[in-house]
């Protein structure tokens, strides 16, 4: 999963970055870094499937 795909996932749920960070259990700063990354940690990618 890329950062762009993570952003699309968040937008499809109509969530703010703050809400997505809270649901994934990471800080807002970390979540922003994930959205700007070329690849996202596997654990975060798997968590998006379960949410």
XYZ file of N, CA and C in Angstrom:
153
model
N 0.841 -1.166 0.000
C 0.000 0.000 0.000
C 0.892 1.237 0.000
N 0.515 2.218 -0.792
C 1.251 3.482 -0.845
C 0.556 4.517 0.033
N 1.247 5.608 0.268
C 0.652 6.696 1.037
C -0.586 7.255 0.349
N -0.537 7.311 -0.969
C -1.687 7.801 -1.739
C -2.907 6.888 -1.537
N -2.690 5.587 -1.552
C -3.785 4.645 -1.330
C -4.344 4.772 0.084
N -3.472 5.038 1.039
C -3.923 5.253 2.412
C -4.821 6.483 2.489
N -4.430 7.526 1.788
C -5.226 8.747 1.755
C -6.591 8.489 1.110
N -6.604 7.728 0.028
C -7.875 7.387 -0.621
C -8.763 6.566 0.304
N -8.159 5.644 1.056
C -8.904 4.830 2.025
C -9.573 5.738 3.057
N -8.787 6.681 3.603
C -9.317 7.599 4.622
C -10.454 8.444 4.057
N -10.267 8.956 2.870
C -11.303 9.796 2.266
C -12.570 9.005 1.931
N -12.409 7.735 1.579
C -13.586 6.928 1.260
C -14.470 6.722 2.493
N -13.857 6.788 3.668
C -14.607 6.666 4.921
C -15.076 8.017 5.455
N -14.694 9.087 4.751
C -15.019 10.459 5.154
C -14.446 10.797 6.523
N -13.253 10.294 6.788
C -12.574 10.530 8.060
C -11.559 11.647 7.910
N -11.352 12.383 8.989
C -10.269 13.355 9.049
C -8.967 12.602 9.322
N -7.867 13.296 9.172
C -6.585 12.669 9.495
C -6.529 12.320 10.979
N -7.116 13.186 11.805
C -7.131 12.942 13.244
C -7.886 11.660 13.575
N -9.027 11.458 12.944
C -9.819 10.255 13.200
C -9.086 9.005 12.720
N -8.502 9.066 11.546
C -7.767 7.917 11.019
C -6.594 7.567 11.930
N -5.878 8.565 12.401
C -4.755 8.323 13.312
C -5.237 7.656 14.593
N -6.342 8.144 15.125
C -6.887 7.566 16.357
C -7.330 6.122 16.141
N -7.985 5.844 15.038
C -8.467 4.490 14.757
C -7.304 3.514 14.542
N -6.208 4.004 13.975
C -5.050 3.153 13.724
C -4.102 3.093 14.918
N -4.348 3.931 15.922
C -3.535 3.904 17.127
C -2.150 4.528 16.972
N -2.063 5.543 16.141
C -0.791 6.248 15.950
C -1.020 7.739 16.162
N 0.065 8.479 16.329
C -0.058 9.929 16.492
C -0.422 10.570 15.153
N -0.925 11.768 15.224
C -1.291 12.486 14.002
C -0.053 12.710 13.132
N 1.055 13.049 13.742
C 2.291 13.271 12.993
C 2.722 12.005 12.245
N 2.637 10.874 12.919
C 2.998 9.603 12.295
C 2.066 9.292 11.138
N 0.771 9.531 11.346
C -0.184 9.268 10.274
C 0.107 10.137 9.057
N 0.413 11.399 9.273
C 0.745 12.293 8.161
C 1.972 11.778 7.410
N 2.951 11.280 8.154
C 4.148 10.706 7.521
C 3.776 9.505 6.660
N 2.850 8.681 7.130
C 2.407 7.520 6.357
C 1.769 7.957 5.041
N 0.934 8.996 5.076
C 0.274 9.460 3.853
C 1.264 10.034 2.844
N 2.392 10.512 3.326
C 3.392 11.091 2.431
C 4.477 10.101 2.031
N 4.384 8.874 2.509
C 5.420 7.871 2.238
C 5.161 7.133 0.930
N 6.244 6.583 0.370
C 6.119 5.754 -0.832
C 5.429 4.436 -0.508
N 5.770 3.866 0.642
C 5.118 2.639 1.089
C 4.740 2.783 2.557
N 3.695 2.083 2.933
C 3.173 2.137 4.299
C 3.527 0.826 4.995
N 3.780 0.895 6.292
C 4.082 -0.312 7.051
C 2.998 -1.359 6.836
N 3.410 -2.592 6.764
C 2.468 -3.692 6.530
C 1.381 -3.753 7.610
N 1.739 -3.487 8.843
C 0.757 -3.552 9.933
C -0.347 -2.510 9.743
N -0.003 -1.348 9.225
C -1.004 -0.308 8.973
C -1.877 -0.700 7.784
N -1.261 -1.227 6.751
C -2.021 -1.672 5.578
C -3.031 -2.755 5.972
N -2.616 -3.682 6.807
C -3.534 -4.751 7.259
C -4.634 -4.194 8.147
N -4.302 -3.203 8.971
C -5.311 -2.596 9.844
C -6.398 -1.897 9.029
N -6.040 -1.330 7.887
C -7.052 -0.655 7.071
C -8.066 -1.648 6.523
N -7.647 -2.874 6.330
C -8.562 -3.913 5.828
C -9.579 -4.260 6.908
N -9.133 -4.347 8.148
C -10.041 -4.739 9.228
C -10.977 -3.630 9.648
N -10.575 -2.377 9.426
C -11.461 -1.264 9.764
C -12.394 -1.045 8.616
